[in-house]
Short mmCIF file of C-alpha atoms and ligand atoms in Angstrom, two decimals:
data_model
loop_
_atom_site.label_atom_id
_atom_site.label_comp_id
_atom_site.label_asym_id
_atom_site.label_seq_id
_atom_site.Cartn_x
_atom_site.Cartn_y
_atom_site.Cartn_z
CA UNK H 5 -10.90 -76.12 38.10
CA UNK H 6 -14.19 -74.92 37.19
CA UNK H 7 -17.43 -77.44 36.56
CA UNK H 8 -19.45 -76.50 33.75
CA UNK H 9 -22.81 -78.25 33.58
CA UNK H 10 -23.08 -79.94 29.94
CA UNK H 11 -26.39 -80.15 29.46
CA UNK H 12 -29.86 -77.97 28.28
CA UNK H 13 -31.98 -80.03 31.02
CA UNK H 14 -33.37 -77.37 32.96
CA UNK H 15 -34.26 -79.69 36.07
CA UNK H 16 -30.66 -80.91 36.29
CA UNK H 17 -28.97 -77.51 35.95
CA UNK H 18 -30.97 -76.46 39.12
CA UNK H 19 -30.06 -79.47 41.33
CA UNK H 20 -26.58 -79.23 40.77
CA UNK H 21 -26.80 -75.28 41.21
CA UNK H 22 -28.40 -76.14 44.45
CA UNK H 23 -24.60 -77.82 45.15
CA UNK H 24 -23.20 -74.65 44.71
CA UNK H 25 -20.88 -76.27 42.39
CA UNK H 26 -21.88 -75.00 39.27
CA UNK H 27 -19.59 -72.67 37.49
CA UNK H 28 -21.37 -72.48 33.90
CA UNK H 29 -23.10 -74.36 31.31
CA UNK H 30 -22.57 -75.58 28.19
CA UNK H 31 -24.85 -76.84 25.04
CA UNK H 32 -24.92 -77.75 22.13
CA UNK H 33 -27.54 -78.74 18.78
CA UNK H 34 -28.00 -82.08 19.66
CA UNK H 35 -28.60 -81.18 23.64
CA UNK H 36 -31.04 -78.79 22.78
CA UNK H 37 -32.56 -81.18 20.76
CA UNK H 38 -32.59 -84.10 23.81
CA UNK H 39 -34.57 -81.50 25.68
CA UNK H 40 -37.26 -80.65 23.37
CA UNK H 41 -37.55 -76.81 23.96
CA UNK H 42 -37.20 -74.12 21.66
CA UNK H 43 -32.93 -73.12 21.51
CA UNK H 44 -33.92 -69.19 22.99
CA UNK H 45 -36.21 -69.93 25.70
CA UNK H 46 -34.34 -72.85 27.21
CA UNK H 47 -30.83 -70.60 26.86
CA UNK H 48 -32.48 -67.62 28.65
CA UNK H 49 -34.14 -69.60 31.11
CA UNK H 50 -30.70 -71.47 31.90
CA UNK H 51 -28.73 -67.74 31.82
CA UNK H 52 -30.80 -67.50 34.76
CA UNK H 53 -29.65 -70.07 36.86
CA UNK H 54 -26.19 -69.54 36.72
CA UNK H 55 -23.77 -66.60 36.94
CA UNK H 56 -21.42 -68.08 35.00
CA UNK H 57 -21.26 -68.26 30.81
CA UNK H 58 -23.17 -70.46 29.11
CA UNK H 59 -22.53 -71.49 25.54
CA UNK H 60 -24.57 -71.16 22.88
CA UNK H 61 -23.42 -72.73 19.63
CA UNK H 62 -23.86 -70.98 16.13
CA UNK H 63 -25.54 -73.53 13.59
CA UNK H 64 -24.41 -71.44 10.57
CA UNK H 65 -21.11 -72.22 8.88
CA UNK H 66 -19.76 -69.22 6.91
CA UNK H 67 -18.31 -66.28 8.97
CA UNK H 68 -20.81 -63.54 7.64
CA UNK H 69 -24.15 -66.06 8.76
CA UNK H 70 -22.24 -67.10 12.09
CA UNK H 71 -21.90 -63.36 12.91
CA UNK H 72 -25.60 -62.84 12.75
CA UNK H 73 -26.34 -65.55 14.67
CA UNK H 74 -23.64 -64.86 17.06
CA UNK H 75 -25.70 -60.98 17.54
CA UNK H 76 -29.18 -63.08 18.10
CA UNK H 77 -27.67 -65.51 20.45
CA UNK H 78 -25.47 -62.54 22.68
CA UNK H 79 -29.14 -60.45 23.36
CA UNK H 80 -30.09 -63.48 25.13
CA UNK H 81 -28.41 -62.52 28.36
CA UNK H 82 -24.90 -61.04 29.47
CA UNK H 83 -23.45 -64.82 30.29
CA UNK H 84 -24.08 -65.80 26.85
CA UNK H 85 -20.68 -67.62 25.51
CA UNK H 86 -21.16 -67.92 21.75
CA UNK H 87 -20.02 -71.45 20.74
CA UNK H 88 -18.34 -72.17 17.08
CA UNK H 89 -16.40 -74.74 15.41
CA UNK H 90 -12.90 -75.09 14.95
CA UNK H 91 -13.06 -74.27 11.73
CA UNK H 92 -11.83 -71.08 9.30
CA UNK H 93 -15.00 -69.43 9.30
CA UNK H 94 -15.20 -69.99 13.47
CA UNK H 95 -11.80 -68.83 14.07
CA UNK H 96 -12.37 -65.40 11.92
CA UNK H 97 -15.50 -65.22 13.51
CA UNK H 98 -14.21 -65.76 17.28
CA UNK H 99 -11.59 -63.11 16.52
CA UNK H 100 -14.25 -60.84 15.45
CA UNK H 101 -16.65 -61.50 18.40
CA UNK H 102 -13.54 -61.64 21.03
CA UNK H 103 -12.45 -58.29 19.59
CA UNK H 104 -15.84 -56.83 20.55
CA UNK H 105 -15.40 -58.43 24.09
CA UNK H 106 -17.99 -60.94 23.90
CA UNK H 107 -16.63 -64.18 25.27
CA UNK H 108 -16.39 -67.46 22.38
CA UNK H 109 -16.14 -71.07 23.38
CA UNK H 110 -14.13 -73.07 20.50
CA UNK H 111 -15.50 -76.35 19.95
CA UNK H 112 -14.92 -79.32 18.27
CA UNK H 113 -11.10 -79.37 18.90
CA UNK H 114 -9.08 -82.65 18.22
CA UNK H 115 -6.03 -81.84 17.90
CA UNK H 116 -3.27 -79.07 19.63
CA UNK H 117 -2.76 -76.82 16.53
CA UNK H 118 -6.33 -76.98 16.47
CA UNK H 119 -6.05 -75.37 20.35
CA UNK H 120 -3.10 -73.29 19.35
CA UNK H 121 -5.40 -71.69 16.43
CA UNK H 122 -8.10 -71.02 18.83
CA UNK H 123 -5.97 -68.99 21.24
CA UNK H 124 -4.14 -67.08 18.29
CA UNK H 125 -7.90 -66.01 17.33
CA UNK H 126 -8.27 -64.81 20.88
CA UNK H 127 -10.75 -67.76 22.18
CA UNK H 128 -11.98 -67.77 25.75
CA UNK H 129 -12.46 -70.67 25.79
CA UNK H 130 -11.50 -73.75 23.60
CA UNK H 131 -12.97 -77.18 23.68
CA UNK H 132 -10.96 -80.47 22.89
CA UNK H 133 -13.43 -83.31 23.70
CA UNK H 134 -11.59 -86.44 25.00
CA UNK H 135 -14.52 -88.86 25.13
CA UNK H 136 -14.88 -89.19 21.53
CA UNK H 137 -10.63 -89.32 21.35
CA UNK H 138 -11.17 -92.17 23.37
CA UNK H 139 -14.06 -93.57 21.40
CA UNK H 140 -11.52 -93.92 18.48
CA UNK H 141 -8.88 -95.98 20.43
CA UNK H 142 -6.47 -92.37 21.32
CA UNK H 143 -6.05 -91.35 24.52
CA UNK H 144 -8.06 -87.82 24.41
CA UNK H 145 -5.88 -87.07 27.98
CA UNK H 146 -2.68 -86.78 26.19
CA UNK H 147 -4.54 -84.00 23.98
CA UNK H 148 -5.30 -82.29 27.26
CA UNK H 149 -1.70 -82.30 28.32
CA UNK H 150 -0.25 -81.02 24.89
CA UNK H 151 -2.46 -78.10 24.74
CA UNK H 152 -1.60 -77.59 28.37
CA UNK H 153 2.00 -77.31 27.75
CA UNK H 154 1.71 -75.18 24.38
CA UNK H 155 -0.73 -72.59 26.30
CA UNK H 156 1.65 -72.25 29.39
CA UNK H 157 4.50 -72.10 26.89
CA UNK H 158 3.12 -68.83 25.30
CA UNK H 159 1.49 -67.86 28.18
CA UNK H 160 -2.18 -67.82 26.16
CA UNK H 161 -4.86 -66.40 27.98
CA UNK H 162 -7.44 -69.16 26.56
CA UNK H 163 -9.07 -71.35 28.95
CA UNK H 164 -8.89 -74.76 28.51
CA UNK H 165 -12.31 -76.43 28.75
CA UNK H 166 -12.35 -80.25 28.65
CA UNK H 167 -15.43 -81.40 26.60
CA UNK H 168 -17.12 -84.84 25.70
CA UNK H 169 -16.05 -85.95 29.74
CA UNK H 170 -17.50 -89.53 30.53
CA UNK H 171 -16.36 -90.46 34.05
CA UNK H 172 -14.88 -89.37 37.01
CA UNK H 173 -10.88 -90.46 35.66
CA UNK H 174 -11.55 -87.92 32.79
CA UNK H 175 -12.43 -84.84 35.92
CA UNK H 176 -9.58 -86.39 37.84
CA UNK H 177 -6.62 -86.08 35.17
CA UNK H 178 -8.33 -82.64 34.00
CA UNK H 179 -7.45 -81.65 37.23
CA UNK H 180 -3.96 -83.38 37.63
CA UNK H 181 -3.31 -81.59 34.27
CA UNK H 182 -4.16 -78.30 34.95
CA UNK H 183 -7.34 -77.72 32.66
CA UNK H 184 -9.44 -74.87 33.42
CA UNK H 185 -12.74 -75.81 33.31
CA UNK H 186 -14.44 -79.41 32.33
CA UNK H 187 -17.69 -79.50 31.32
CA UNK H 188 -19.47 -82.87 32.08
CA UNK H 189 -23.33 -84.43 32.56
CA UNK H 190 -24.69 -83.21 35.54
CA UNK H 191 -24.88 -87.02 37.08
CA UNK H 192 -21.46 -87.69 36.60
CA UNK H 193 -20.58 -84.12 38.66
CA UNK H 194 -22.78 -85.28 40.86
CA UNK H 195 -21.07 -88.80 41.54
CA UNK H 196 -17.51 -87.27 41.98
CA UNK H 197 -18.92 -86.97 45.46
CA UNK H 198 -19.84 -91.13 45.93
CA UNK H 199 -17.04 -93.67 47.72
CA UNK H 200 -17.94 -96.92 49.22
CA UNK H 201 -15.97 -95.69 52.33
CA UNK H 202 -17.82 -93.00 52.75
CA UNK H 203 -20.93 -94.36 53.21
CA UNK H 204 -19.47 -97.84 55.37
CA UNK H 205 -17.92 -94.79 57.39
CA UNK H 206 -21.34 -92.77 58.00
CA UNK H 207 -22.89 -96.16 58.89
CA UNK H 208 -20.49 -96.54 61.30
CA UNK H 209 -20.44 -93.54 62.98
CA UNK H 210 -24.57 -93.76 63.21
CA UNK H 211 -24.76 -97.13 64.49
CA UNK H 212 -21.66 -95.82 67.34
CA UNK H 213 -23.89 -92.66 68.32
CA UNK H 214 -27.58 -94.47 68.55
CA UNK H 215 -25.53 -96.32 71.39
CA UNK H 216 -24.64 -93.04 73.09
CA UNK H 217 -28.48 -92.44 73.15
CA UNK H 218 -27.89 -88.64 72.92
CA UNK H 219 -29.17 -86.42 70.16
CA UNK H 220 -27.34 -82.80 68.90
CA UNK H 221 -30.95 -81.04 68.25
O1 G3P M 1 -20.61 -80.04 24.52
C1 G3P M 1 -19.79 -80.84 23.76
C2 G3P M 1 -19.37 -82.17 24.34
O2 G3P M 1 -19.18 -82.12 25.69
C3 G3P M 1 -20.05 -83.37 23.77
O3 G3P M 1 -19.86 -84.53 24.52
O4 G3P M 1 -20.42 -86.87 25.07
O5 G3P M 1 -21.42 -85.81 23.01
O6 G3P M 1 -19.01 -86.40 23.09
P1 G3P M 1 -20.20 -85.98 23.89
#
């Protein structure tokens, strides 16, 4: 499963690409507007730090003004992934874009006809966002596992890109499910890695070795 960083903090993007487990980034209006830059310098400077795509969401939301925006946003870099909503307008306009090869990132999906849509319209991505599922009292895993099933059913090429992940249980039944990609916050990518036994286990082992009084360098 790939790990997509989902954030426009540049500072955060490098630390985990320092991990070597970043696979891509993704954004969005209101992250760009948590970091306070302007949306084309941030986006090229974080197409820089990472090989892999990085959305870039359309703000526009008729087909013909999505289009333009879409041609802004792709100059950026190569890895730009141009974001739109599951919507009429963002389907027509992912087929459109996906037909030109440029890679499109569905967002906004809550539902699996939503996800089925997206893949008829030739998404490379699509983005069903559990956390706010969950927010509303439904289990945004089940959506996970529906889309999962219709995708593999049809054999769909679309990638299935968790969104809106919280916690580590959200990563860990992406994974048990067979998502693609989830995209998360960079701190809670980075605290997959924490377990109490862990560190009692180092502390252990250290305390053991000072008694050997030997050193490895
Ligand atoms: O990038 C979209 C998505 O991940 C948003 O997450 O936490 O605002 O629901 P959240």
């Amino acid at each position: 499963m790939k790990f997509f960083a989902d954030t426009a903090e540049i500072d955060d993007i490098k630390e985990l690409a320092a991990t070597g487990l970043l696979d891509g980034v993704t954004t969005n209006p209101s992250l760009i507007a948590k970091s306070g830059r302007n949306f084309m310098e941030v986006t090229k400077e974080i197409c820089g730090l990472t090989s892999g795509p990085v959305s870039a969401e359309v703000v526009a939301l008729d087909h013909e003004t999505m289009l333009k925006e879409a041609e802004v946003l792709r100059k950026i870099a190569d890895n730009v992934c141009i974001k739109v909503p599951l919507t009429i307008d963002g389907l027509k306009t992912c087929k459109a874009l996906t037909g030109e090869g440029t890679m499109v990132n569905v967002t906004l999906c809550f539902s699996a006809n939503q996800a089925l849509l997206a893949a008829k319209a030739g998404a490379t991505f699509v983005s069903p966002f559990v956390g706010r599922h969950d927010d509303n009292g439904v289990n945004g895993m089940e959506l996970i596992r529906d889309i999962r099933t219709i995708y593999d059913n049809y054999l769909f090429d679309t990638e299935i890109l968790v969104a809106s992940v919280r916690h580590a249980t959200h990563v860990l039944e992406s994974a048990l499910i067979g998502a693609d990609v989830m995209t998360a916050p960079p701190k809670v990518i980075m605290a997959l890695a924490n377990h109490v036994l862990t560190d009692k286990g180092i502390e252990g082992f250290l305390a053991d070795w000072a008694k050997t009084g030997q050193s490895i360098l």
